[in-house]
PDB file of C-alpha atoms in Angstrom:
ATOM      1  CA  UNK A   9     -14.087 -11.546 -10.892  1.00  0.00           C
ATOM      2  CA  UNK A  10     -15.790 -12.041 -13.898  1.00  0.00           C
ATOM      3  CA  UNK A  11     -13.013  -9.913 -15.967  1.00  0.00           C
ATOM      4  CA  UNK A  12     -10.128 -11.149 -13.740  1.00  0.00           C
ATOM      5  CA  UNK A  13     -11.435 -14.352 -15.343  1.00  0.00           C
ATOM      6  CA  UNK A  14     -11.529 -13.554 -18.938  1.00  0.00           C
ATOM      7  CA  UNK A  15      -8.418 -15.410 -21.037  1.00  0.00           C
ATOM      8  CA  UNK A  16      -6.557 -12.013 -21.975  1.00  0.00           C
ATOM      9  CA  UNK A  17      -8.007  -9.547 -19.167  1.00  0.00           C
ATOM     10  CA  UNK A  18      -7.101  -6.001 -19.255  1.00  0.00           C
ATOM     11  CA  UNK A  19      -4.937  -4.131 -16.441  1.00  0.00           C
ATOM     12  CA  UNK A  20      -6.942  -2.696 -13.680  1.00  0.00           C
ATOM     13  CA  UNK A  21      -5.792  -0.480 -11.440  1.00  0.00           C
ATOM     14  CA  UNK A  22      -7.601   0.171  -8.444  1.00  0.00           C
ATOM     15  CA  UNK A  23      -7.796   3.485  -6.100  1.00  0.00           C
ATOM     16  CA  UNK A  24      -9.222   4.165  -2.365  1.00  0.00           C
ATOM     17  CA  UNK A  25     -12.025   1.821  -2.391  1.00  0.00           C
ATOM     18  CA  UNK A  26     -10.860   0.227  -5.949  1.00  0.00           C
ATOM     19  CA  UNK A  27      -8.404  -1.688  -3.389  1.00  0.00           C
ATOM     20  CA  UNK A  28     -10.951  -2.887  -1.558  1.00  0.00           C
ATOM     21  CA  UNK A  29     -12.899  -3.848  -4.362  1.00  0.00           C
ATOM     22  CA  UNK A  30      -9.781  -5.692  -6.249  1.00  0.00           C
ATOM     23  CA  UNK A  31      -9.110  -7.483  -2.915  1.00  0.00           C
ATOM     24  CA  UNK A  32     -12.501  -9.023  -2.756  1.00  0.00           C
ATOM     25  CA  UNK A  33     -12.525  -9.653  -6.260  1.00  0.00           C
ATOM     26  CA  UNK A  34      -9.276 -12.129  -5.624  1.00  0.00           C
ATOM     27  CA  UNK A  35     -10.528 -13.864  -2.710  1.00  0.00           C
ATOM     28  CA  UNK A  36      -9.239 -11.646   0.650  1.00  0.00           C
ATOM     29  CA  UNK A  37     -10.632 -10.119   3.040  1.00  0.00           C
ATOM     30  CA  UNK A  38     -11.458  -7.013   4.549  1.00  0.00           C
ATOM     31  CA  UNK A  39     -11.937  -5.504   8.247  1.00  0.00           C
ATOM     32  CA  UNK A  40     -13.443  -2.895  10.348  1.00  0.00           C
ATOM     33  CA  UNK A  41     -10.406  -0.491  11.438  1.00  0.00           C
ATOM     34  CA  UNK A  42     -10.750   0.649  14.629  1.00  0.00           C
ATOM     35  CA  UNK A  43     -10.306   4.668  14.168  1.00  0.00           C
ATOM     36  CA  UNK A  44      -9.576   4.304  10.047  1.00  0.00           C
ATOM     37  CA  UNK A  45      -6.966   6.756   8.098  1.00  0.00           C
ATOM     38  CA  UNK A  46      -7.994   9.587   7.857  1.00  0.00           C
ATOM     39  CA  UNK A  47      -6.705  13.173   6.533  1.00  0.00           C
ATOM     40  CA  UNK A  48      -3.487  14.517   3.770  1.00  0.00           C
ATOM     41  CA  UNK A  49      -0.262  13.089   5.691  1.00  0.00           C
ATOM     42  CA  UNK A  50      -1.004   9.565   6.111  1.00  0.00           C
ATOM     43  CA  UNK A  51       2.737   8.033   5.539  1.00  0.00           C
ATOM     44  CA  UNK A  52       2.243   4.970   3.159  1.00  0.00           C
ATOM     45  CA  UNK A  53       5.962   2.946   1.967  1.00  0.00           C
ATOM     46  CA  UNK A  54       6.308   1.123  -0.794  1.00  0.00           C
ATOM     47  CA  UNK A  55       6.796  -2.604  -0.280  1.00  0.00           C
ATOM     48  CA  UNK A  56       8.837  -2.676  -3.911  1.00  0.00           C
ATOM     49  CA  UNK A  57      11.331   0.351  -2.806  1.00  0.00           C
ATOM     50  CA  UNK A  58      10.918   0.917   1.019  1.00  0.00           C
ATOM     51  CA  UNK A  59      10.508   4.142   0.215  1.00  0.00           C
ATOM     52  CA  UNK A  60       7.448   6.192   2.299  1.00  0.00           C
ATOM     53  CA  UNK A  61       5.043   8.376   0.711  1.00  0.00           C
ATOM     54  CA  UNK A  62       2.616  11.442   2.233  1.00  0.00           C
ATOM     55  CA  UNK A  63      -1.124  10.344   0.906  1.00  0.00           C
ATOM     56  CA  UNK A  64      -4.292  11.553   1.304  1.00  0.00           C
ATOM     57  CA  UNK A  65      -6.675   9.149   2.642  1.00  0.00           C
ATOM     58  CA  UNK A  66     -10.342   8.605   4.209  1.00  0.00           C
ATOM     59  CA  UNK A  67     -11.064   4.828   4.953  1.00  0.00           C
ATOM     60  CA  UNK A  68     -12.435   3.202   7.700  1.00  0.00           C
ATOM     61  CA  UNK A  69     -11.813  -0.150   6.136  1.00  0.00           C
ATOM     62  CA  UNK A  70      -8.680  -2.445   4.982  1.00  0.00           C
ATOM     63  CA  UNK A  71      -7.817  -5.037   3.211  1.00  0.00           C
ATOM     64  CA  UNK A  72      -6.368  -7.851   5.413  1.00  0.00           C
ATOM     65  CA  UNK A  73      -3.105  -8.767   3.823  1.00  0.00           C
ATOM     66  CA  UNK A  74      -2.724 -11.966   5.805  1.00  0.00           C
ATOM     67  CA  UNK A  75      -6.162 -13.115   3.761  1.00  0.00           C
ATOM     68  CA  UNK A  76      -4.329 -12.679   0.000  1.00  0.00           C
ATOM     69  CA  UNK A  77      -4.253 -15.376  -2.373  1.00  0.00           C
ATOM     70  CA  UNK A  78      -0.415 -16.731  -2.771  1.00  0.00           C
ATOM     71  CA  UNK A  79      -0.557 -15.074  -6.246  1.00  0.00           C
ATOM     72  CA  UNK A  80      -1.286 -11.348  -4.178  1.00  0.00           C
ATOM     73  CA  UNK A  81       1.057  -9.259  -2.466  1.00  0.00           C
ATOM     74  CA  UNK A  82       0.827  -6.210  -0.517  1.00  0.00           C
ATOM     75  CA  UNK A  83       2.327  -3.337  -2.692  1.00  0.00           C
ATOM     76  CA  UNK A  84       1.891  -0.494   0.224  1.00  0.00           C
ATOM     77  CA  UNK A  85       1.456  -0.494   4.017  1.00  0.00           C
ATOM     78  CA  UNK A  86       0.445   2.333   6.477  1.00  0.00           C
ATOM     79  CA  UNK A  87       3.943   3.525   8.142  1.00  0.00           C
ATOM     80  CA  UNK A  88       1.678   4.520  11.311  1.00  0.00           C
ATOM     81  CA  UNK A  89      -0.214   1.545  12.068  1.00  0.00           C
ATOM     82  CA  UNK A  90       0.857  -1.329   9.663  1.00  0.00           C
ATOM     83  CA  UNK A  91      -2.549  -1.845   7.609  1.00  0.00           C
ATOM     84  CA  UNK A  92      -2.408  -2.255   4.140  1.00  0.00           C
ATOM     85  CA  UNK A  93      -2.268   0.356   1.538  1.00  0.00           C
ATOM     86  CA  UNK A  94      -2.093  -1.514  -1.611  1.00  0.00           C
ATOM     87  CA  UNK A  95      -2.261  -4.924  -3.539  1.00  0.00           C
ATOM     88  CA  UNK A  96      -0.550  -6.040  -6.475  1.00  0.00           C
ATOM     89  CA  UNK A  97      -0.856  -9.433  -8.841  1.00  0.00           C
ATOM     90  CA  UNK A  98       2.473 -11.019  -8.804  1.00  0.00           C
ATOM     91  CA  UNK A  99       2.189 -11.705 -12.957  1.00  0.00           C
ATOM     92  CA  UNK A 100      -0.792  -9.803 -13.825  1.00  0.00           C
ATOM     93  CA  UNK A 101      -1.252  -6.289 -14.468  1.00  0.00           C
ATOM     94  CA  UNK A 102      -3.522  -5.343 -11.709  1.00  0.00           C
ATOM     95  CA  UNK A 103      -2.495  -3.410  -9.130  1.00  0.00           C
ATOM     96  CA  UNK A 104      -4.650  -0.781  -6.285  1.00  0.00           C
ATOM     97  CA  UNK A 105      -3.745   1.742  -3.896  1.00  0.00           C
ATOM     98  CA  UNK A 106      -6.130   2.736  -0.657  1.00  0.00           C
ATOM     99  CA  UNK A 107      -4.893   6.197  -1.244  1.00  0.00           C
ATOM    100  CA  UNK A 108      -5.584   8.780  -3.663  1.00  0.00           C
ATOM    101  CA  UNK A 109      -2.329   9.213  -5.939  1.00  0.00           C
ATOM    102  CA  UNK A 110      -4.405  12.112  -8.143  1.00  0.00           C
ATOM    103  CA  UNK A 111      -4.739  14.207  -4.786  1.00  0.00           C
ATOM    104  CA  UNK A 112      -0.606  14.807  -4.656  1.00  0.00           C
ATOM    105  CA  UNK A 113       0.490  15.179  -1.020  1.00  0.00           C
ATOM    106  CA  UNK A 114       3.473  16.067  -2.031  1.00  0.00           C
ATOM    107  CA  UNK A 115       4.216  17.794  -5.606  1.00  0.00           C
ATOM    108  CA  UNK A 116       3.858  14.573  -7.650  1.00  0.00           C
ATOM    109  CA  UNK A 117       5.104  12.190  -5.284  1.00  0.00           C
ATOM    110  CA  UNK A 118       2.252   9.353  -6.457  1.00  0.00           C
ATOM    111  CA  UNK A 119       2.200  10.011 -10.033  1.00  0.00           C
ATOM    112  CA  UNK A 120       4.735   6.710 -11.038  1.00  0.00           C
ATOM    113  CA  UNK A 121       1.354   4.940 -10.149  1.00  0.00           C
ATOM    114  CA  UNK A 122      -0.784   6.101 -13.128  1.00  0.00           C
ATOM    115  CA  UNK A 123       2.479   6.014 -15.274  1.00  0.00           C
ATOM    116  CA  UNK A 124       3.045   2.141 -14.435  1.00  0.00           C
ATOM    117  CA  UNK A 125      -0.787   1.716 -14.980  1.00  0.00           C
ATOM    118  CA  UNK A 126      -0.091   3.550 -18.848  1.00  0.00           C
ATOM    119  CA  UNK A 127       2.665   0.847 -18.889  1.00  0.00           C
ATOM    120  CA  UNK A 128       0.946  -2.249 -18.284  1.00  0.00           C
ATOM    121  CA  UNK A 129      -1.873  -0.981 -20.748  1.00  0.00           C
ATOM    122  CA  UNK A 130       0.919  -0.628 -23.180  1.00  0.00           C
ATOM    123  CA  UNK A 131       2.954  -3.716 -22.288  1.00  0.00           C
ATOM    124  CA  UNK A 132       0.356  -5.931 -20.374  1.00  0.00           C
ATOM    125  CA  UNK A 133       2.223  -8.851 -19.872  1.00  0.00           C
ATOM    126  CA  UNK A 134       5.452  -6.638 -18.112  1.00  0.00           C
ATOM    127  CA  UNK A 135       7.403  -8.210 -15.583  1.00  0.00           C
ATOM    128  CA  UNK A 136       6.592  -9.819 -12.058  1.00  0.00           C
ATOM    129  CA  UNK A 137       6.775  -7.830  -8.804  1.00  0.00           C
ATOM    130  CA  UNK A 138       9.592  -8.131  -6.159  1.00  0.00           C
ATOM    131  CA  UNK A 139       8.740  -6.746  -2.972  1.00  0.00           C
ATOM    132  CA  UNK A 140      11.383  -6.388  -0.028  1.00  0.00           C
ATOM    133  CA  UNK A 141      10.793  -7.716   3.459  1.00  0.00           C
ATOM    134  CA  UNK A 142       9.590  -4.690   6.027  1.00  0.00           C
ATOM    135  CA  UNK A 143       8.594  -3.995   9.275  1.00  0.00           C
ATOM    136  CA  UNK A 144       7.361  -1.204  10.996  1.00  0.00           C
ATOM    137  CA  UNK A 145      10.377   0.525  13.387  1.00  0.00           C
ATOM    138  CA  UNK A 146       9.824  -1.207  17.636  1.00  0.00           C
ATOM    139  CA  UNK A 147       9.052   1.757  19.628  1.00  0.00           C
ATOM    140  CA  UNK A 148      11.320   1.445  22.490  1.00  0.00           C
ATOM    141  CA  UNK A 149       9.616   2.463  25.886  1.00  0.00           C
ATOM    142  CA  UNK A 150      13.012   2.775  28.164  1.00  0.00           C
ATOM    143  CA  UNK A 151      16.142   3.937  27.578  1.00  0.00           C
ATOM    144  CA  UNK A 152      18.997   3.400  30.010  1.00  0.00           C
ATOM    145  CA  UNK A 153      21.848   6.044  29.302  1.00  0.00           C
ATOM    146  CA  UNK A 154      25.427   5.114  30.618  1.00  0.00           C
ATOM    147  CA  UNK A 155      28.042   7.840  31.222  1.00  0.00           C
ATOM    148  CA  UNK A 156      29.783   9.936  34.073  1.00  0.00           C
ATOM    149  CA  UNK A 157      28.699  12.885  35.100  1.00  0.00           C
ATOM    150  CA  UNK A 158      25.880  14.534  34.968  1.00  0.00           C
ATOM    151  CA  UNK A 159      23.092  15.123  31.809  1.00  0.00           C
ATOM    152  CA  UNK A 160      21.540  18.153  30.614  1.00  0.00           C
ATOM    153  CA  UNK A 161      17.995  18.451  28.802  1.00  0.00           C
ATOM    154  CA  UNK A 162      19.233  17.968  25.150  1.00  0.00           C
ATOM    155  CA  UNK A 163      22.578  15.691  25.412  1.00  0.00           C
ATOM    156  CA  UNK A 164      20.531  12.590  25.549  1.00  0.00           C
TER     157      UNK A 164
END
């Protein structure tokens, strides 16, 4: 807090429990998850892009995005059970992932993180963040299928 405070503070970018850390730092919250994340193919999508990354995680604990000061906003969530997988100042440089973007679940599929970290370091008063409205896909748990005659395994 005591940096976030200072009149030109430096860019921070925070990783696995760095997010945590940041979070509580800027006034949220965190929570017990019930199982945590756990393992190298834990889906994470980017709240800026939509687009869904394969991390490597091993938390047990999450930042409650609900609990983020109105100048906060989730970067990443989990694709598999909604929690969140990243925070990011809407005018400051600071940013954190839960993850581990130097472990590379896929080639380099992470690696834009620790180049917009360089960036902020070398332009620390950059532009704000735009993230775009998501939800997780509904699960639907019936199906009615309409047609005449009769179905085969495989044509539904």
């Amino acid at each position: 807090r005591s940096v976030m405070a200072r009149p030109s503070p430096p860019p921070i970018f925070g990783i696995c429990l760095g997010n945590q850390l940041l979070a509580l730092a800027a006034g949220a919250k965190t929570y017990k998850m019930r199982f945590g994340n756990r393992g190298m193919n834990q889906p994470c999508v980017d709240l800026r892009t939509t687009k869904c990354y394969i991390t490597a995680q091993n938390h047990g604990f999450a930042v409650d995005s609900a609990s983020l000061p109105s100048d906060w906003t989730p970067l990443m969530i989990n694709a598999n059970d909604g929690s969140n997988e990243g925070i990011i100042h809407k005018t400051r440089p600071w940013f954190s992932v839960q993850f581990h973007p130097e472990a590379c679940g896929g080639p380099t599929d992470t690696a834009f993180l620790f180049h917009n970290f360089v960036r902020s370091i070398v332009e620390p008063m950059g532009t704000g963040v735009t993230t775009i409205p998501y939800s997780l896909p509904v699960h639907q748990r019936k199906v009615l299928v309409l047609g005449s005659g009769g179905l085969t395994i495989g044509q539904a």
